[in-house]
Amino acid sequence: MNKHESLISNLSSNLAPVSPPPNINRLALGWFALAAIFVVAVTQLIDPIRPGALSQLGAEPRFLLETMSGVAAILWFSLLAFRSAIPAALTRQFAVAGLVLMAIWLAQYVIGFISPTLEPSGLGKRKFCYLETMVYSIPPILAGLFFVRRLYPLRPVRTAMSIGLTAGMMPALFMQLACMYEPSHILAFHILPGLLMVGVAAGIAAWWQLRQPD
Amino acid sequence: MLQNFVNISAVEGPVAWNRPKAKTMTGRATLLGSFSIAVNHHGSTTIPNEAILTKTVEKNITSKHESDELRWSKLMASAQTGDEADYRQLLTELTDVIYNFLCSRFGKHHFIEDCVQETLIAIHQARHTYDQHRPFRPWLFAIVRHKAIDTLRKQTSRKKVTNQYRGEQEILSQVTQQNEADNEIIRSHLLDSLSEQHREVLVLTKIIGFSVAETAEKLSISESLVKVRVHRAINKLKKMMEANQL
């Protein structure tokens, strides 16, 4: 392996110490908490949440379950996104579990077409809920990409897509409390714009990657 | 250890290794490190049965993996604090491991060397993400696998580009009026005598007319490497032309 000796010598000479790796779960949870606080605060600031939405959480167990499964799916995906930024930190089982949780949450809205969790109503409708969903997810996406950029994602675009999905789904979920409750409206005006953010995040990551020197 | 042995006459089925010829010999011959074949003073050979052998071999491999794992983990932790000697030792050990791993997967190809280098650079760039509390091997091989796929992709796209422009070269040589020197080179099959790497840079830069930057992008190599290859290719062509008295 003499051919590699000069490379090894170059890499190991003047070796700078590196800071120990961050606790990836703590980092992900920190990002999740900050992003959630941001989304809740800015949504509330622009327009108050639907009247009686919080009391519905206590009164309707299915609504609470739906909301909690959304929180669990998003939380899991934030861990997944950050783990994917460290080689071998994300296992296949962990990724599959995240997808299953996300599918369970979204399936509840589809089931809502037949048997809605809450009585569908236009109460609390926000005029630009789809735009709000998209816009509010951009700062969390940028913050997430900033954090993972310091790690070593082997597939940066895929990592960015996970961050985009997590960040997009946060305002989408909160719109369940802030906007009107109606399954088709939720899927078309909250979930779909949230899903679109996957593409936005992937685009940002791809652009970022292109700008990186080799 | 002796309770693990069975008398050779009692072994059922085929024995996986040659029986010792000198049955009268007394002593032990070590097989695979800690494994032994015992020959007693009565002349009857006692050998371990196949299941025990497999288990022992597996145990040896596992303990080797564990000791490697532990050592690499410590070396990397030390490298993270800036210890050059430990880092050099780690990279030297890993070079062999990566090379053997890639050869076992893809066979011995010229791109394996490039891949090993790319992987070493990736390990260097990702060294801050290694957590001592996690196993080292999955971290290492995640990088190796990724870099191998990356290199293979580059190889495929490079071949596509080369094939595409070989076709273009043929069309160009038939249709357009190239300058005499170019035609002379092509007609005399001098290009064919060059190595593939030299031929492709020469075709792209001097015959098709791409810039150095464009050629570097198409071949996924650095601009300086393009320049070096062009320079060497021209020198070789000169020598060949002189030899052929062209």
Tab-separated table of C-alpha atoms in Angstrom:
chain	number	residue	atom	x	y	z
A	1	MET	CA	0.000	0.000	0.000
A	2	ASN	CA	2.979	2.281	-0.622
A	3	LYS	CA	0.900	4.271	-3.090
A	4	HIS	CA	-1.265	5.552	-0.264
A	5	GLU	CA	1.558	6.441	2.068
A	6	SER	CA	1.943	9.995	0.829
A	7	LEU	CA	-1.794	10.584	1.164
A	8	ILE	CA	-1.806	9.173	4.698
A	9	SER	CA	1.190	11.302	5.528
A	10	ASN	CA	-0.553	14.411	4.166
A	11	LEU	CA	-3.759	13.677	6.032
A	12	SER	CA	-2.051	12.999	9.329
A	13	SER	CA	0.456	15.843	9.277
A	14	ASN	CA	-0.565	18.958	11.211
A	15	LEU	CA	-3.658	17.118	12.367
A	16	ALA	CA	-6.067	19.534	13.948
A	17	PRO	CA	-8.001	18.297	16.959
A	18	VAL	CA	-11.736	18.066	16.368
A	19	SER	CA	-14.469	18.669	18.889
A	20	PRO	CA	-16.193	15.507	20.097
A	21	PRO	CA	-19.314	14.577	18.135
A	22	PRO	CA	-22.546	16.030	19.473
A	23	ASN	CA	-25.193	13.799	20.995
A	24	ILE	CA	-27.248	13.410	17.847
A	25	ASN	CA	-30.540	12.674	19.636
A	26	ARG	CA	-30.136	15.718	21.848
A	27	LEU	CA	-29.335	17.856	18.818
A	28	ALA	CA	-32.404	16.564	16.979
A	29	LEU	CA	-34.651	17.116	19.974
A	30	GLY	CA	-33.251	20.622	20.428
A	31	TRP	CA	-33.980	21.449	16.793
A	32	PHE	CA	-37.454	19.922	17.092
A	33	ALA	CA	-38.236	21.967	20.207
A	34	LEU	CA	-36.983	25.225	18.681
A	35	ALA	CA	-38.837	24.619	15.420
A	36	ALA	CA	-42.063	23.701	17.252
A	37	ILE	CA	-41.884	26.812	19.449
A	38	PHE	CA	-41.243	28.953	16.368
A	39	VAL	CA	-44.175	27.454	14.428
A	40	VAL	CA	-46.615	27.734	17.337
A	41	ALA	CA	-45.537	31.279	18.191
A	42	VAL	CA	-45.621	32.661	14.669
A	43	THR	CA	-48.934	30.958	13.832
A	44	GLN	CA	-50.506	32.305	17.005
A	45	LEU	CA	-49.024	35.724	16.324
A	46	ILE	CA	-50.467	35.979	12.816
A	47	ASP	CA	-53.900	34.667	13.722
A	48	PRO	CA	-55.177	33.021	16.914
A	49	ILE	CA	-55.952	29.311	16.870
A	50	ARG	CA	-59.463	27.944	16.275
A	51	PRO	CA	-61.779	28.717	19.214
A	52	GLY	CA	-62.309	25.633	21.363
A	53	ALA	CA	-59.529	23.640	19.669
A	54	LEU	CA	-57.678	22.949	22.921
A	55	SER	CA	-60.805	21.855	24.758
A	56	GLN	CA	-61.540	19.478	21.839
A	57	LEU	CA	-58.225	17.778	22.564
A	58	GLY	CA	-59.471	16.930	26.049
A	59	ALA	CA	-63.002	16.108	25.056
A	60	GLU	CA	-62.369	13.987	21.940
A	61	PRO	CA	-59.961	11.064	22.559
A	62	ARG	CA	-59.687	10.290	18.819
A	63	PHE	CA	-58.711	13.881	18.081
A	64	LEU	CA	-56.110	13.704	20.841
A	65	LEU	CA	-54.826	10.390	19.443
A	66	GLU	CA	-54.656	11.856	15.937
A	67	THR	CA	-52.712	14.871	17.156
A	68	MET	CA	-50.411	12.812	19.363
A	69	SER	CA	-49.646	10.346	16.552
A	70	GLY	CA	-48.717	13.377	14.422
A	71	VAL	CA	-46.400	14.665	17.141
A	72	ALA	CA	-44.829	11.199	17.533
A	73	ALA	CA	-44.307	10.819	13.761
A	74	ILE	CA	-42.716	14.254	13.435
A	75	LEU	CA	-40.531	13.742	16.493
A	76	TRP	CA	-39.365	10.372	15.184
A	77	PHE	CA	-38.631	11.859	11.780
A	78	SER	CA	-36.554	14.639	13.297
A	79	LEU	CA	-34.412	11.997	15.026
A	80	LEU	CA	-34.239	10.093	11.750
A	81	ALA	CA	-33.176	13.166	9.783
A	82	PHE	CA	-30.340	14.021	12.141
A	83	ARG	CA	-29.193	10.418	12.458
A	84	SER	CA	-28.910	10.213	8.683
A	85	ALA	CA	-26.262	12.934	8.890
A	86	ILE	CA	-23.825	10.634	10.698
A	87	PRO	CA	-22.434	7.539	8.976
A	88	ALA	CA	-24.130	4.351	10.203
A	89	ALA	CA	-26.145	6.138	12.910
A	90	LEU	CA	-29.441	5.483	11.141
A	91	THR	CA	-30.576	1.886	10.987
A	92	ARG	CA	-33.059	0.507	8.486
A	93	GLN	CA	-35.442	-0.470	11.302
A	94	PHE	CA	-35.422	3.068	12.667
A	95	ALA	CA	-36.212	4.499	9.234
A	96	VAL	CA	-38.998	1.978	8.628
A	97	ALA	CA	-40.505	2.734	12.049
A	98	GLY	CA	-40.551	6.436	11.153
A	99	LEU	CA	-42.311	5.778	7.858
A	100	VAL	CA	-44.855	3.537	9.594
A	101	LEU	CA	-45.595	6.215	12.210
A	102	MET	CA	-46.013	8.823	9.481
A	103	ALA	CA	-48.314	6.513	7.512
A	104	ILE	CA	-50.421	5.783	10.611
A	105	TRP	CA	-50.861	9.493	11.271
A	106	LEU	CA	-51.772	10.390	7.690
A	107	ALA	CA	-54.048	7.357	7.343
A	108	GLN	CA	-56.257	8.823	10.055
A	109	TYR	CA	-57.184	11.734	7.782
A	110	VAL	CA	-58.063	9.304	5.003
A	111	ILE	CA	-60.202	7.335	7.453
A	112	GLY	CA	-61.729	10.707	8.362
A	113	PHE	CA	-63.453	10.784	4.952
A	114	ILE	CA	-65.633	7.894	6.170
A	115	SER	CA	-65.625	8.554	9.873
A	116	PRO	CA	-64.295	12.027	10.772
A	117	THR	CA	-62.565	12.466	14.099
A	118	LEU	CA	-64.365	15.764	14.675
A	119	GLU	CA	-67.514	17.090	13.105
A	120	PRO	CA	-66.237	18.841	9.914
A	121	SER	CA	-66.734	22.564	10.118
A	122	GLY	CA	-65.443	25.803	8.646
A	123	LEU	CA	-64.911	27.335	12.096
A	124	GLY	CA	-61.530	29.013	12.458
A	125	LYS	CA	-60.681	28.847	8.726
A	126	ARG	CA	-57.533	30.759	7.870
A	127	LYS	CA	-57.400	32.460	4.504
A	128	PHE	CA	-53.852	31.488	3.556
A	129	CYS	CA	-53.300	28.348	5.636
A	130	TYR	CA	-51.454	26.581	2.774
A	131	LEU	CA	-49.063	29.504	2.355
A	132	GLU	CA	-48.551	29.760	6.089
A	133	THR	CA	-47.698	26.050	6.228
A	134	MET	CA	-45.052	26.488	3.576
A	135	VAL	CA	-43.571	29.746	4.783
A	136	TYR	CA	-43.378	28.755	8.467
A	137	SER	CA	-41.447	25.624	7.620
A	138	ILE	CA	-38.658	27.443	5.784
A	139	PRO	CA	-36.752	28.757	8.862
A	140	PRO	CA	-36.767	25.298	10.516
A	141	ILE	CA	-35.526	23.777	7.248
A	142	LEU	CA	-32.675	26.255	7.007
A	143	ALA	CA	-31.784	25.778	10.670
A	144	GLY	CA	-31.868	21.986	10.261
A	145	LEU	CA	-29.680	22.109	7.166
A	146	PHE	CA	-27.277	24.402	8.976
A	147	PHE	CA	-26.937	21.893	11.824
A	148	VAL	CA	-26.513	18.809	9.623
A	149	ARG	CA	-24.061	20.577	7.339
A	150	ARG	CA	-21.578	20.476	10.218
A	151	LEU	CA	-21.937	16.690	10.431
A	152	TYR	CA	-21.200	14.302	7.560
A	153	PRO	CA	-24.365	13.261	5.714
A	154	LEU	CA	-23.442	10.576	3.190
A	155	ARG	CA	-26.574	11.367	1.192
A	156	PRO	CA	-27.108	15.082	1.786
A	157	VAL	CA	-30.181	15.387	-0.418
A	158	ARG	CA	-31.916	12.498	1.324
A	159	THR	CA	-31.074	13.993	4.721
A	160	ALA	CA	-32.432	17.332	3.546
A	161	MET	CA	-35.615	15.640	2.358
A	162	SER	CA	-36.156	14.173	5.831
A	163	ILE	CA	-35.598	17.587	7.377
A	164	GLY	CA	-37.979	19.124	4.841
A	165	LEU	CA	-40.652	16.562	5.644
A	166	THR	CA	-40.279	17.087	9.389
A	167	ALA	CA	-40.262	20.861	9.099
A	168	GLY	CA	-43.160	20.861	6.634
A	169	MET	CA	-45.292	18.625	8.787
A	170	MET	CA	-44.884	20.781	11.910
A	171	PRO	CA	-47.051	23.702	10.719
A	172	ALA	CA	-49.273	21.202	8.890
A	173	LEU	CA	-50.008	19.489	12.186
A	174	PHE	CA	-50.461	22.725	14.083
A	175	MET	CA	-52.970	23.879	11.487
A	176	GLN	CA	-55.144	21.077	12.844
A	177	LEU	CA	-55.654	23.330	15.869
A	178	ALA	CA	-55.189	26.701	14.199
A	179	CYS	CA	-57.358	26.231	11.106
A	180	MET	CA	-60.702	24.590	10.295
A	181	TYR	CA	-61.129	20.853	10.779
A	182	GLU	CA	-62.178	18.962	7.676
A	183	PRO	CA	-60.199	15.922	6.403
A	184	SER	CA	-60.139	16.931	2.721
A	185	HIS	CA	-59.116	20.498	3.636
A	186	ILE	CA	-56.401	19.155	5.950
A	187	LEU	CA	-54.989	16.866	3.262
A	188	ALA	CA	-55.129	19.429	0.461
A	189	PHE	CA	-54.227	22.646	2.291
A	190	HIS	CA	-52.061	21.508	5.212
A	191	ILE	CA	-50.491	18.135	4.469
A	192	LEU	CA	-49.847	18.660	0.743
A	193	PRO	CA	-48.023	21.997	1.180
A	194	GLY	CA	-46.061	20.362	3.998
A	195	LEU	CA	-45.071	17.539	1.651
A	196	LEU	CA	-44.014	20.064	-0.986
A	197	MET	CA	-41.387	21.291	1.425
A	198	VAL	CA	-39.561	17.989	0.921
A	199	GLY	CA	-38.802	19.158	-2.614
A	200	VAL	CA	-37.830	22.611	-1.432
A	201	ALA	CA	-35.384	21.196	1.113
A	202	ALA	CA	-33.968	18.787	-1.472
A	203	GLY	CA	-33.527	21.707	-3.880
A	204	ILE	CA	-31.697	23.773	-1.279
A	205	ALA	CA	-29.436	20.822	-0.429
A	206	ALA	CA	-28.695	20.110	-4.093
A	207	TRP	CA	-27.865	23.759	-4.713
A	208	TRP	CA	-25.688	23.804	-1.611
A	209	GLN	CA	-23.933	20.646	-2.758
A	210	LEU	CA	-23.221	22.097	-6.197
A	211	ARG	CA	-21.594	25.109	-4.614
A	212	GLN	CA	-19.324	22.940	-2.484
A	213	PRO	CA	-15.778	22.722	-3.807
A	214	ASP	CA	-14.587	19.111	-4.432
B	1	MET	CA	-8.927	-28.892	26.026
B	2	LEU	CA	-8.704	-32.686	25.790
B	3	GLN	CA	-12.365	-33.214	26.537
B	4	ASN	CA	-13.089	-31.437	23.260
B	5	PHE	CA	-11.226	-34.033	21.273
B	6	VAL	CA	-12.672	-37.197	19.807
B	7	ASN	CA	-10.702	-40.231	18.731
B	8	ILE	CA	-10.195	-40.349	14.973
B	9	SER	CA	-11.755	-43.803	14.759
B	10	ALA	CA	-14.924	-42.448	16.330
B	11	VAL	CA	-15.369	-39.591	13.856
B	12	GLU	CA	-18.330	-40.185	11.592
B	13	GLY	CA	-18.430	-38.752	8.124
B	14	PRO	CA	-15.671	-37.016	6.171
B	15	VAL	CA	-12.928	-35.229	8.044
B	16	ALA	CA	-12.322	-31.734	6.777
B	17	TRP	CA	-8.545	-31.854	6.791
B	18	ASN	CA	-5.766	-34.329	6.051
B	19	ARG	CA	-5.016	-36.783	8.763
B	20	PRO	CA	-1.507	-36.492	10.149
B	21	LYS	CA	0.817	-39.082	8.592
B	22	ALA	CA	3.150	-39.511	11.530
B	23	LYS	CA	0.767	-41.063	13.990
B	24	THR	CA	3.519	-42.121	16.326
B	25	MET	CA	4.564	-38.553	16.843
B	26	THR	CA	3.747	-37.200	20.251
B	27	GLY	CA	2.774	-33.587	20.697
B	28	ARG	CA	0.529	-30.976	19.198
B	29	ALA	CA	0.390	-29.157	15.895
B	30	THR	CA	-1.299	-25.806	16.066
B	31	LEU	CA	-4.030	-25.201	13.540
B	32	LEU	CA	-5.626	-21.785	13.094
B	33	GLY	CA	-4.082	-20.146	16.079
B	34	SER	CA	-5.474	-21.658	19.213
B	35	PHE	CA	-6.783	-24.883	17.670
B	36	SER	CA	-4.835	-28.085	18.167
B	37	ILE	CA	-4.636	-31.628	16.918
B	38	ALA	CA	-3.423	-33.966	19.589
B	39	VAL	CA	-1.386	-37.095	18.954
B	40	ASN	CA	-1.006	-39.202	22.074
B	41	HIS	CA	1.799	-41.535	23.000
B	42	HIS	CA	-0.250	-44.637	22.042
B	43	GLY	CA	-0.126	-43.521	18.454
B	44	SER	CA	-3.869	-42.830	18.042
B	45	THR	CA	-4.621	-39.353	16.807
B	46	THR	CA	-7.337	-37.352	18.456
B	47	ILE	CA	-8.773	-34.536	16.366
B	48	PRO	CA	-11.517	-32.054	17.066
B	49	ASN	CA	-14.792	-32.704	15.280
B	50	GLU	CA	-16.045	-30.339	12.587
B	51	ALA	CA	-18.536	-28.458	14.721
B	52	ILE	CA	-15.927	-27.631	17.313
B	53	LEU	CA	-13.506	-26.547	14.594
B	54	THR	CA	-16.088	-24.230	13.038
B	55	LYS	CA	-16.931	-22.786	16.424
B	56	THR	CA	-13.307	-22.190	17.251
B	57	VAL	CA	-12.609	-20.569	13.887
B	58	GLU	CA	-15.629	-18.318	14.362
B	59	LYS	CA	-14.457	-17.507	17.873
B	60	ASN	CA	-11.000	-16.604	16.551
B	61	ILE	CA	-12.487	-14.370	13.865
B	62	THR	CA	-14.830	-12.721	16.360
B	63	SER	CA	-12.060	-12.051	18.845
B	64	LYS	CA	-9.903	-10.629	16.014
B	65	HIS	CA	-12.779	-8.363	14.987
B	66	GLU	CA	-13.301	-7.306	18.579
B	67	SER	CA	-9.654	-6.492	19.126
B	68	ASP	CA	-9.513	-4.561	15.824
B	69	GLU	CA	-12.688	-2.748	16.730
B	70	LEU	CA	-11.337	-1.744	20.124
B	71	ARG	CA	-7.963	-0.663	18.750
B	72	TRP	CA	-9.431	1.366	15.887
B	73	SER	CA	-11.903	2.999	18.202
B	74	LYS	CA	-9.075	4.028	20.542
B	75	LEU	CA	-6.887	5.212	17.672
B	76	MET	CA	-9.707	7.307	16.249
B	77	ALA	CA	-10.487	8.788	19.662
B	78	SER	CA	-6.827	9.673	19.952
B	79	ALA	CA	-6.831	11.112	16.423
B	80	GLN	CA	-9.764	13.311	17.358
B	81	THR	CA	-7.555	14.925	19.970
B	82	GLY	CA	-4.916	15.569	17.302
B	83	ASP	CA	-2.495	12.659	17.767
B	84	GLU	CA	-0.742	12.350	14.401
B	85	ALA	CA	1.045	9.054	15.053
B	86	ASP	CA	-2.118	7.247	16.097
B	87	TYR	CA	-3.990	8.665	13.157
B	88	ARG	CA	-1.270	7.569	10.754
B	89	GLN	CA	-1.358	4.076	12.233
B	90	LEU	CA	-5.129	3.950	11.984
B	91	LEU	CA	-5.198	5.055	8.352
B	92	THR	CA	-2.431	2.612	7.444
B	93	GLU	CA	-4.333	-0.270	9.003
B	94	LEU	CA	-7.594	0.809	7.432
B	95	THR	CA	-6.035	1.087	3.973
B	96	ASP	CA	-5.447	-2.667	3.904
B	97	VAL	CA	-8.882	-3.408	5.303
B	98	ILE	CA	-10.618	-1.154	2.767
B	99	TYR	CA	-8.538	-2.470	-0.123
B	100	ASN	CA	-9.293	-6.094	0.758
B	101	PHE	CA	-12.967	-5.318	1.282
B	102	LEU	CA	-13.285	-3.627	-2.101
B	103	CYS	CA	-11.309	-6.356	-3.869
B	104	SER	CA	-13.550	-8.995	-2.336
B	105	ARG	CA	-16.621	-7.125	-3.607
B	106	PHE	CA	-15.534	-5.915	-7.029
B	107	GLY	CA	-12.390	-7.842	-7.863
B	108	LYS	CA	-9.059	-6.221	-8.613
B	109	HIS	CA	-9.784	-3.222	-10.849
B	110	HIS	CA	-7.814	-0.077	-11.442
B	111	PHE	CA	-10.518	2.051	-9.801
B	112	ILE	CA	-10.094	0.277	-6.452
B	113	GLU	CA	-6.973	2.337	-5.773
B	114	ASP	CA	-8.891	5.561	-6.445
B	115	CYS	CA	-11.700	4.343	-4.260
B	116	VAL	CA	-9.350	3.594	-1.360
B	117	GLN	CA	-7.935	7.116	-1.607
B	118	GLU	CA	-11.393	8.675	-1.792
B	119	THR	CA	-12.421	6.668	1.261
B	120	LEU	CA	-9.364	7.748	3.242
B	121	ILE	CA	-10.164	11.376	2.449
B	122	ALA	CA	-13.803	10.818	3.458
B	123	ILE	CA	-12.719	9.228	6.744
B	124	HIS	CA	-10.550	12.272	7.366
B	125	GLN	CA	-13.431	14.652	6.654
B	126	ALA	CA	-15.882	12.650	8.760
B	127	ARG	CA	-13.581	11.931	11.688
B	128	HIS	CA	-15.426	14.394	13.923
B	129	THR	CA	-18.638	12.365	13.568
B	130	TYR	CA	-17.207	9.193	15.052
B	131	ASP	CA	-18.599	8.592	18.507
B	132	GLN	CA	-16.429	6.391	20.730
B	133	HIS	CA	-19.519	4.882	22.295
B	134	ARG	CA	-20.650	3.487	18.958
B	135	PRO	CA	-18.958	0.595	17.141
B	136	PHE	CA	-16.276	1.619	14.659
B	137	ARG	CA	-16.849	-0.912	11.876
B	138	PRO	CA	-20.398	0.162	10.874
B	139	TRP	CA	-19.224	3.784	10.782
B	140	LEU	CA	-16.228	2.859	8.630
B	141	PHE	CA	-18.058	0.574	6.230
B	142	ALA	CA	-20.937	3.018	5.765
B	143	ILE	CA	-18.333	5.428	4.377
B	144	VAL	CA	-16.562	2.732	2.360
B	145	ARG	CA	-19.784	1.502	0.755
B	146	HIS	CA	-20.872	5.029	-0.057
B	147	LYS	CA	-17.535	5.918	-1.620
B	148	ALA	CA	-17.453	2.659	-3.591
B	149	ILE	CA	-20.869	3.389	-5.085
B	150	ASP	CA	-19.764	6.945	-5.802
B	151	THR	CA	-16.633	5.793	-7.595
B	152	LEU	CA	-18.567	3.189	-9.573
B	153	ARG	CA	-21.035	5.859	-10.674
B	154	LYS	CA	-18.186	8.079	-11.795
B	155	GLN	CA	-16.655	5.170	-13.674
B	156	THR	CA	-19.922	4.482	-15.470
B	157	SER	CA	-20.447	8.102	-16.447
B	158	ARG	CA	-16.830	8.340	-17.547
B	159	LYS	CA	-17.227	5.289	-19.771
B	160	LYS	CA	-20.414	6.732	-21.240
B	161	VAL	CA	-18.664	10.001	-22.032
B	162	THR	CA	-15.707	8.202	-23.553
B	163	ASN	CA	-17.907	5.961	-25.688
B	164	GLN	CA	-20.025	8.900	-26.772
B	165	TYR	CA	-17.041	10.935	-27.828
B	166	ARG	CA	-15.364	8.008	-29.476
B	167	GLY	CA	-18.401	7.908	-31.727
B	168	GLU	CA	-18.124	11.636	-32.273
B	169	GLN	CA	-14.471	11.231	-33.077
B	170	GLU	CA	-15.266	8.709	-35.814
B	171	ILE	CA	-17.920	10.967	-37.330
B	172	LEU	CA	-15.629	13.950	-37.140
B	173	SER	CA	-12.806	12.102	-38.804
B	174	GLN	CA	-15.079	11.054	-41.678
B	175	VAL	CA	-17.128	14.180	-42.254
B	176	THR	CA	-15.108	17.244	-41.356
B	177	GLN	CA	-11.807	18.323	-42.784
B	178	GLN	CA	-9.499	17.992	-39.853
B	179	ASN	CA	-6.134	19.515	-39.996
B	180	GLU	CA	-3.514	17.262	-41.438
B	181	ALA	CA	-1.727	16.484	-38.253
B	182	ASP	CA	-4.901	15.316	-36.545
B	183	ASN	CA	-5.850	13.125	-39.486
B	184	GLU	CA	-2.371	11.750	-39.627
B	185	ILE	CA	-2.582	10.775	-35.999
B	186	ILE	CA	-5.986	9.205	-36.401
B	187	ARG	CA	-5.138	7.389	-39.644
B	188	SER	CA	-1.977	5.975	-38.268
B	189	HIS	CA	-3.857	4.565	-35.277
B	190	LEU	CA	-1.438	6.272	-32.968
B	191	LEU	CA	-4.264	7.156	-30.630
B	192	ASP	CA	-5.071	3.495	-30.229
B	193	SER	CA	-1.604	2.880	-28.916
B	194	LEU	CA	-2.157	5.359	-26.112
B	195	SER	CA	-3.680	4.305	-22.812
B	196	GLU	CA	-7.410	4.900	-22.442
B	197	GLN	CA	-6.894	7.767	-19.984
B	198	HIS	CA	-4.472	9.567	-22.301
B	199	ARG	CA	-6.558	8.914	-25.396
B	200	GLU	CA	-9.765	10.282	-23.913
B	201	VAL	CA	-8.222	13.581	-22.747
B	202	LEU	CA	-6.509	14.036	-26.087
B	203	VAL	CA	-9.676	13.334	-28.063
B	204	LEU	CA	-11.738	15.665	-25.917
B	205	THR	CA	-9.269	18.561	-25.803
B	206	LYS	CA	-7.337	18.446	-29.074
B	207	ILE	CA	-9.727	16.783	-31.492
B	208	ILE	CA	-13.214	17.672	-30.327
B	209	GLY	CA	-12.015	20.961	-28.904
B	210	PHE	CA	-13.318	21.049	-25.363
B	211	SER	CA	-11.575	23.326	-22.897
B	212	VAL	CA	-9.580	21.882	-20.017
B	213	ALA	CA	-12.365	22.809	-17.590
B	214	GLU	CA	-15.039	21.158	-19.757
B	215	THR	CA	-12.948	18.034	-20.149
B	216	ALA	CA	-12.302	17.874	-16.423
B	217	GLU	CA	-16.021	18.137	-15.762
B	218	LYS	CA	-16.902	15.465	-18.314
B	219	LEU	CA	-14.334	13.030	-16.976
B	220	SER	CA	-14.968	13.934	-13.329
B	221	ILE	CA	-11.302	14.668	-12.705
B	222	SER	CA	-9.433	17.818	-11.733
B	223	GLU	CA	-8.263	20.339	-14.305
B	224	SER	CA	-4.646	19.871	-13.288
B	225	LEU	CA	-4.992	16.129	-13.913
B	226	VAL	CA	-6.339	16.857	-17.400
B	227	LYS	CA	-3.330	19.064	-18.104
B	228	VAL	CA	-0.931	16.435	-16.834
B	229	ARG	CA	-2.575	13.724	-18.933
B	230	VAL	CA	-2.587	15.876	-22.075
B	231	HIS	CA	1.056	16.716	-21.557
B	232	ARG	CA	1.994	13.078	-21.086
B	233	ALA	CA	-0.165	11.937	-23.994
B	234	ILE	CA	1.464	14.449	-26.331
B	235	ASN	CA	4.916	13.393	-25.192
B	236	LYS	CA	4.056	9.775	-25.851
B	237	LEU	CA	2.642	10.638	-29.256
B	238	LYS	CA	5.824	12.562	-30.089
B	239	LYS	CA	7.938	9.597	-29.138
B	240	MET	CA	5.784	7.216	-31.161
B	241	MET	CA	5.807	9.520	-34.166
B	242	GLU	CA	9.573	9.826	-33.957
B	243	ALA	CA	9.843	6.062	-33.776
B	244	ASN	CA	7.562	5.709	-36.792
B	245	GLN	CA	9.392	8.579	-38.555
B	246	LEU	CA	6.169	10.394	-39.177
